[in-house]
N, CA, C and O atoms as a DFTB+ gen file, in Angstrom:
432 C
 N C O
     1  1      -1.208      19.065      -3.027
     2  2      -1.675      18.548      -1.748
     3  2      -2.100      17.087      -1.873
     4  3      -2.042      16.328      -0.905
     5  1      -2.525      16.705      -3.073
     6  2      -2.945      15.325      -3.295
     7  2      -1.825      14.334      -3.046
     8  3      -2.051      13.255      -2.499
     9  1      -0.601      14.705      -3.452
    10  2       0.534      13.812      -3.228
    11  2       0.837      13.661      -1.742
    12  3       1.255      12.592      -1.297
    13  1       0.632      14.712      -0.984
    14  2       0.850      14.653       0.467
    15  2      -0.157      13.692       1.095
    16  3       0.214      12.848       1.911
    17  1      -1.438      13.818       0.715
    18  2      -2.459      12.915       1.242
    19  2      -2.181      11.474       0.846
    20  3      -2.366      10.559       1.648
    21  1      -1.737      11.268      -0.393
    22  2      -1.418       9.912      -0.855
    23  2      -0.260       9.329      -0.059
    24  3      -0.301       8.161       0.327
    25  1       0.762      10.121       0.186
    26  2       1.911       9.652       0.962
    27  2       1.508       9.314       2.390
    28  3       1.930       8.290       2.926
    29  1       0.700      10.160       3.007
    30  2       0.232       9.878       4.369
    31  2      -0.600       8.601       4.377
    32  3      -0.453       7.767       5.271
    33  1      -1.474       8.446       3.384
    34  2      -2.277       7.230       3.291
    35  2      -1.425       5.990       3.115
    36  3      -1.718       4.948       3.702
    37  1      -0.374       6.088       2.317
    38  2       0.538       4.957       2.134
    39  2       1.228       4.584       3.440
    40  3       1.276       3.413       3.815
    41  1       1.756       5.580       4.120
    42  2       2.471       5.319       5.375
    43  2       1.525       4.699       6.413
    44  3       1.895       3.753       7.109
    45  1       0.318       5.231       6.510
    46  2      -0.646       4.694       7.467
    47  2      -1.059       3.273       7.098
    48  3      -1.210       2.425       7.977
    49  1      -1.242       3.007       5.808
    50  2      -1.604       1.662       5.371
    51  2      -0.507       0.647       5.657
    52  3      -0.781      -0.467       6.103
    53  1       0.729       1.039       5.400
    54  2       1.854       0.142       5.662
    55  2       2.016      -0.083       7.158
    56  3       2.284      -1.203       7.593
    57  1       1.854       0.978       7.950
    58  2       1.924       0.825       9.412
    59  2       0.799      -0.082       9.912
    60  3       1.002      -0.877      10.830
    61  1      -0.378       0.036       9.314
    62  2      -1.485      -0.847       9.672
    63  2      -1.167      -2.298       9.368
    64  3      -1.501      -3.185      10.153
    65  1      -0.521      -2.549       8.231
    66  2      -0.120      -3.916       7.888
    67  2       0.890      -4.461       8.897
    68  3       0.837      -5.635       9.265
    69  1       1.799      -3.614       9.338
    70  2       2.780      -4.052      10.330
    71  2       2.090      -4.392      11.657
    72  3       2.481      -5.339      12.338
    73  1       1.066      -3.616      12.018
    74  2       0.314      -3.907      13.242
    75  2      -0.453      -5.226      13.121
    76  3      -0.588      -5.958      14.101
    77  1      -0.950      -5.525      11.930
    78  2      -1.632      -6.809      11.724
    79  2      -0.663      -7.950      11.994
    80  3      -1.024      -8.928      12.650
    81  1       0.552      -7.836      11.500
    82  2       1.556      -8.868      11.739
    83  2       1.885      -8.972      13.226
    84  3       2.003     -10.073      13.764
    85  1       2.033      -7.825      13.890
    86  2       2.370      -7.825      15.315
    87  2       1.222      -8.314      16.195
    88  3       1.455      -8.751      17.322
    89  1      -0.017      -8.247      15.696
    90  2      -1.169      -8.650      16.508
    91  2      -1.293     -10.164      16.653
    92  3      -2.076     -10.649      17.471
    93  1      -0.523     -10.913      15.860
    94  2      -0.518     -12.384      15.926
    95  2      -1.927     -12.945      15.781
    96  3      -2.424     -13.660      16.652
    97  1      -2.550     -12.606      14.671
    98  2      -3.901     -13.101      14.396
    99  2      -4.956     -12.382      15.208
   100  3      -5.967     -12.982      15.573
   101  1      -4.746     -11.123      15.497
   102  2      -5.650     -10.289      16.297
   103  2      -5.823     -10.822      17.716
   104  3      -6.892     -10.676      18.310
   105  1      -4.782     -11.434      18.255
   106  2      -4.816     -11.932      19.641
   107  2      -4.168     -10.955      20.616
   108  3      -4.411     -11.025      21.820
   109  1      -3.343     -10.042      20.099
   110  2      -2.718      -9.016      20.924
   111  2      -3.563      -7.751      20.821
   112  3      -3.815      -7.265      19.718
   113  1      -4.000      -7.217      21.947
   114  2      -4.969      -6.121      21.947
   115  2      -4.422      -4.826      21.359
   116  3      -5.060      -4.231      20.490
   117  1      -3.272      -4.384      21.807
   118  2      -2.756      -3.078      21.381
   119  2      -2.472      -3.030      19.872
   120  3      -2.901      -2.083      19.213
   121  1      -1.762      -4.022      19.302
   122  2      -1.552      -3.959      17.850
   123  2      -2.854      -4.098      17.049
   124  3      -2.969      -3.549      15.953
   125  1      -3.828      -4.828      17.592
   126  2      -5.113      -4.966      16.906
   127  2      -5.833      -3.630      16.838
   128  3      -6.334      -3.241      15.783
   129  1      -5.883      -2.931      17.955
   130  2      -6.524      -1.608      17.977
   131  2      -5.751      -0.650      17.074
   132  3      -6.345       0.139      16.339
   133  1      -4.414      -0.726      17.137
   134  2      -3.589       0.112      16.276
   135  2      -3.860      -0.143      14.801
   136  3      -3.930       0.799      14.013
   137  1      -4.011      -1.410      14.418
   138  2      -4.279      -1.749      13.019
   139  2      -5.592      -1.132      12.561
   140  3      -5.649      -0.521      11.495
   141  1      -6.638      -1.283      13.347
   142  2      -7.937      -0.733      12.958
   143  2      -7.902       0.795      12.863
   144  3      -8.440       1.372      11.918
   145  1      -7.275       1.442      13.836
   146  2      -7.200       2.906      13.803
   147  2      -6.359       3.402      12.623
   148  3      -6.709       4.385      11.969
   149  1      -5.252       2.712      12.361
   150  2      -4.406       3.111      11.238
   151  2      -5.120       2.912       9.900
   152  3      -4.988       3.740       8.999
   153  1      -5.872       1.821       9.767
   154  2      -6.599       1.586       8.515
   155  2      -7.721       2.605       8.319
   156  3      -7.979       3.036       7.195
   157  1      -8.377       2.986       9.393
   158  2      -9.422       4.019       9.279
   159  2      -8.798       5.335       8.825
   160  3      -9.320       5.995       7.926
   161  1      -7.687       5.716       9.443
   162  2      -7.002       6.953       9.054
   163  2      -6.472       6.851       7.619
   164  3      -6.506       7.828       6.871
   165  1      -5.989       5.679       7.245
   166  2      -5.485       5.458       5.895
   167  2      -6.583       5.687       4.865
   168  3      -6.377       6.409       3.890
   169  1      -7.735       5.087       5.070
   170  2      -8.845       5.236       4.137
   171  2      -9.305       6.694       4.088
   172  3      -9.698       7.183       3.029
   173  1      -9.260       7.377       5.205
   174  2      -9.626       8.792       5.224
   175  2      -8.711       9.600       4.296
   176  3      -9.185      10.384       3.474
   177  1      -7.385       9.400       4.438
   178  2      -6.459      10.166       3.610
   179  2      -6.507       9.745       2.146
   180  3      -6.321      10.576       1.257
   181  1      -6.752       8.472       1.888
   182  2      -6.896       8.027       0.504
   183  2      -8.150       8.650      -0.107
   184  3      -8.152       9.018      -1.282
   185  1      -9.204       8.768       0.678
   186  2     -10.421       9.412       0.154
   187  2     -10.172      10.891      -0.129
   188  3     -10.733      11.433      -1.081
   189  1      -9.348      11.550       0.673
   190  2      -8.990      12.935       0.382
   191  2      -8.175      13.040      -0.907
   192  3      -8.288      14.018      -1.645
   193  1      -7.362      12.033      -1.165
   194  2      -6.546      12.021      -2.374
   195  2      -7.417      11.962      -3.621
   196  3      -7.047      12.501      -4.664
   197  1      -8.576      11.310      -3.521
   198  2      -9.446      11.183      -4.698
   199  2     -10.061      12.511      -5.112
   200  3     -10.651      12.600      -6.188
   201  1      -9.940      13.534      -4.294
   202  2     -10.396      14.865      -4.692
   203  2      -9.426      15.503      -5.701
   204  3      -9.797      16.409      -6.446
   205  1      -8.187      15.014      -5.709
   206  2      -7.154      15.591      -6.569
   207  2      -6.846      14.740      -7.794
   208  3      -6.463      15.268      -8.837
   209  1      -7.012      13.423      -7.674
   210  2      -6.706      12.497      -8.768
   211  2      -7.889      11.559      -8.977
   212  3      -8.774      11.454      -8.128
   213  1      -7.891      10.887     -10.111
   214  2      -8.958       9.929     -10.381
   215  2      -8.827       8.724      -9.459
   216  3      -7.726       8.327      -9.078
   217  1      -9.971       8.157      -9.114
   218  2     -10.022       7.080      -8.136
   219  2      -9.198       5.863      -8.564
   220  3      -8.474       5.295      -7.746
   221  1      -9.296       5.462      -9.815
   222  2      -8.561       4.288     -10.283
   223  2      -7.062       4.466     -10.176
   224  3      -6.345       3.534      -9.812
   225  1      -6.593       5.642     -10.486
   226  2      -5.160       5.920     -10.408
   227  2      -4.694       5.928      -8.961
   228  3      -3.635       5.389      -8.641
   229  1      -5.485       6.538      -8.089
   230  2      -5.123       6.586      -6.663
   231  2      -5.012       5.180      -6.094
   232  3      -4.030       4.856      -5.426
   233  1      -6.010       4.345      -6.355
   234  2      -5.990       3.005      -5.773
   235  2      -4.945       2.113      -6.414
   236  3      -4.417       1.221      -5.750
   237  1      -4.631       2.325      -7.683
   238  2      -3.567       1.547      -8.314
   239  2      -2.218       1.873      -7.679
   240  3      -1.444       0.970      -7.364
   241  1      -1.941       3.146      -7.494
   242  2      -0.681       3.558      -6.872
   243  2      -0.633       3.081      -5.424
   244  3       0.366       2.513      -4.983
   245  1      -1.712       3.314      -4.689
   246  2      -1.752       2.945      -3.269
   247  2      -1.586       1.432      -3.084
   248  3      -0.799       0.989      -2.248
   249  1      -2.325       0.649      -3.861
   250  2      -2.254      -0.810      -3.719
   251  2      -0.874      -1.328      -4.094
   252  3      -0.297      -2.144      -3.375
   253  1      -0.343      -0.858      -5.217
   254  2       0.960      -1.343      -5.658
   255  2       2.075      -1.025      -4.688
   256  3       2.869      -1.899      -4.340
   257  1       2.139       0.219      -4.249
   258  2       3.202       0.601      -3.316
   259  2       3.023      -0.035      -1.946
   260  3       4.010      -0.351      -1.282
   261  1       1.791      -0.228      -1.514
   262  2       1.553      -0.885      -0.230
   263  2       2.000      -2.341      -0.278
   264  3       2.617      -2.831       0.668
   265  1       1.697      -3.031      -1.364
   266  2       2.094      -4.438      -1.493
   267  2       3.614      -4.570      -1.522
   268  3       4.181      -5.394      -0.805
   269  1       4.264      -3.774      -2.337
   270  2       5.722      -3.862      -2.438
   271  2       6.378      -3.496      -1.110
   272  3       7.294      -4.189      -0.666
   273  1       5.930      -2.429      -0.476
   274  2       6.523      -2.003       0.802
   275  2       6.293      -3.023       1.900
   276  3       7.201      -3.318       2.678
   277  1       5.088      -3.563       1.970
   278  2       4.788      -4.559       2.994
   279  2       5.620      -5.816       2.783
   280  3       6.103      -6.411       3.746
   281  1       5.789      -6.219       1.542
   282  2       6.615      -7.392       1.243
   283  2       8.057      -7.162       1.673
   284  3       8.661      -8.018       2.319
   285  1       8.603      -6.018       1.317
   286  2       9.994      -5.727       1.682
   287  2      10.179      -5.602       3.189
   288  3      11.157      -6.108       3.740
   289  1       9.245      -4.932       3.858
   290  2       9.353      -4.814       5.318
   291  2       9.190      -6.164       5.996
   292  3       9.844      -6.433       7.004
   293  1       8.330      -7.015       5.458
   294  2       8.184      -8.361       6.010
   295  2       9.476      -9.152       5.905
   296  3       9.844      -9.885       6.823
   297  1      10.156      -8.999       4.788
   298  2      11.419      -9.716       4.593
   299  2      12.506      -9.173       5.519
   300  3      13.228      -9.950       6.144
   301  1      12.629      -7.855       5.613
   302  2      13.754      -7.270       6.351
   303  2      13.499      -7.083       7.846
   304  3      14.438      -7.165       8.638
   305  1      12.258      -6.836       8.248
   306  2      11.982      -6.623       9.677
   307  2      11.580      -7.921      10.364
   308  3      12.084      -8.243      11.441
   309  1      10.665      -8.670       9.734
   310  2      10.141      -9.883      10.368
   311  2      10.866     -11.137       9.918
   312  3      10.501     -12.242      10.318
   313  1      11.886     -10.979       9.093
   314  2      12.710     -12.104       8.614
   315  2      11.862     -13.179       7.924
   316  3      12.107     -14.374       8.083
   317  1      10.867     -12.735       7.161
   318  2      10.062     -13.675       6.399
   319  2      10.877     -14.189       5.223
   320  3      11.869     -13.582       4.820
   321  1      10.440     -15.317       4.684
   322  2      11.196     -15.929       3.599
   323  2      11.181     -15.047       2.362
   324  3      10.215     -14.337       2.083
   325  1      12.274     -15.117       1.642
   326  2      12.370     -14.387       0.380
   327  2      12.476     -15.435      -0.720
   328  3      13.378     -16.272      -0.710
   329  1      11.555     -15.379      -1.656
   330  2      11.624     -16.298      -2.777
   331  2      11.248     -15.577      -4.061
   332  3      10.705     -14.472      -4.029
   333  1      11.535     -16.200      -5.169
   334  2      11.307     -15.548      -6.456
   335  2       9.825     -15.318      -6.727
   336  3       9.459     -14.322      -7.351
   337  1       8.976     -16.219      -6.270
   338  2       7.547     -16.060      -6.514
   339  2       7.004     -14.830      -5.778
   340  3       6.221     -14.065      -6.340
   341  1       7.417     -14.644      -4.535
   342  2       6.980     -13.473      -3.771
   343  2       7.481     -12.198      -4.422
   344  3       6.733     -11.228      -4.548
   345  1       8.732     -12.190      -4.836
   346  2       9.281     -11.017      -5.515
   347  2       8.530     -10.737      -6.805
   348  3       8.159      -9.597      -7.085
   349  1       8.311     -11.779      -7.584
   350  2       7.654     -11.604      -8.875
   351  2       6.234     -11.077      -8.710
   352  3       5.836     -10.137      -9.399
   353  1       5.461     -11.681      -7.795
   354  2       4.068     -11.261      -7.621
   355  2       3.978      -9.834      -7.109
   356  3       3.160      -9.056      -7.600
   357  1       4.793      -9.477      -6.142
   358  2       4.743      -8.127      -5.586
   359  2       5.174      -7.074      -6.579
   360  3       4.482      -6.075      -6.779
   361  1       6.314      -7.295      -7.200
   362  2       6.825      -6.289      -8.123
   363  2       6.036      -6.227      -9.418
   364  3       5.850      -5.147      -9.978
   365  1       5.570      -7.373      -9.902
   366  2       4.810      -7.346     -11.152
   367  2       3.486      -6.620     -10.949
   368  3       3.012      -5.934     -11.854
   369  1       2.889      -6.764      -9.777
   370  2       1.646      -6.039      -9.515
   371  2       1.903      -4.537      -9.504
   372  3       1.125      -3.767     -10.067
   373  1       2.975      -4.129      -8.873
   374  2       3.310      -2.707      -8.830
   375  2       3.531      -2.163     -10.234
   376  3       3.008      -1.104     -10.580
   377  1       4.305      -2.883     -11.046
   378  2       4.595      -2.379     -12.388
   379  2       3.361      -2.384     -13.283
   380  3       3.207      -1.503     -14.129
   381  1       2.484      -3.364     -13.107
   382  2       1.233      -3.346     -13.880
   383  2       0.416      -2.126     -13.513
   384  3      -0.142      -1.470     -14.392
   385  1       0.334      -1.807     -12.224
   386  2      -0.398      -0.610     -11.791
   387  2       0.257       0.644     -12.333
   388  3      -0.428       1.561     -12.787
   389  1       1.573       0.688     -12.286
   390  2       2.294       1.877     -12.749
   391  2       2.072       2.098     -14.242
   392  3       1.779       3.214     -14.671
   393  1       2.212       1.033     -15.035
   394  2       2.069       1.194     -16.477
   395  2       0.619       1.430     -16.882
   396  3       0.365       2.123     -17.867
   397  1      -0.336       0.869     -16.145
   398  2      -1.739       1.159     -16.411
   399  2      -2.023       2.627     -16.157
   400  3      -2.715       3.280     -16.938
   401  1      -1.486       3.143     -15.059
   402  2      -1.655       4.560     -14.741
   403  2      -1.034       5.431     -15.823
   404  3      -1.646       6.405     -16.262
   405  1       0.182       5.089     -16.258
   406  2       0.842       5.869     -17.297
   407  2       0.037       5.847     -18.592
   408  3      -0.078       6.866     -19.273
   409  1      -0.514       4.699     -18.927
   410  2      -1.324       4.577     -20.139
   411  2      -2.583       5.433     -20.030
   412  3      -2.950       6.125     -20.979
   413  1      -3.240       5.386     -18.877
   414  2      -4.477       6.160     -18.705
   415  2      -4.205       7.654     -18.775
   416  3      -5.022       8.407     -19.305
   417  1      -3.081       8.087     -18.254
   418  2      -2.747       9.508     -18.310
   419  2      -2.495       9.931     -19.758
   420  3      -2.893      11.025     -20.157
   421  1      -1.840       9.081     -20.544
   422  2      -1.517       9.414     -21.922
   423  2      -2.748       9.497     -22.810
   424  3      -2.772      10.295     -23.747
   425  1      -3.785       8.682     -22.537
   426  2      -4.944       8.686     -23.444
   427  2      -5.926       9.781     -23.113
   428  3      -6.913       9.942     -23.831
   429  1      -5.702      10.542     -22.060
   430  2      -6.611      11.652     -21.748
   431  2      -6.532      12.720     -22.732
   432  3      -7.233      13.724     -22.612
């Protein structure tokens, strides 16, 4: 069940990020309200995930996948610029989180 909560939290977090972009600096009312509601729901499901997994592992996975997904959606949906620095920072953060998680699981 923890993986289900984590997946829901990821989807809600990414949707919240998309609403932030659509709100144009929190000047559009509907996307602004949507962003806040989605982030509240996201944190709720992430907190449920911590009942099944350790907090550090949950937040490493959530942060890494949210950053990579938001970057890719920004490039493909909002036609944001794609450059090597953005790719490197997003993907390297994800892989650092992934390998840290793998290391922590192995030393238990």
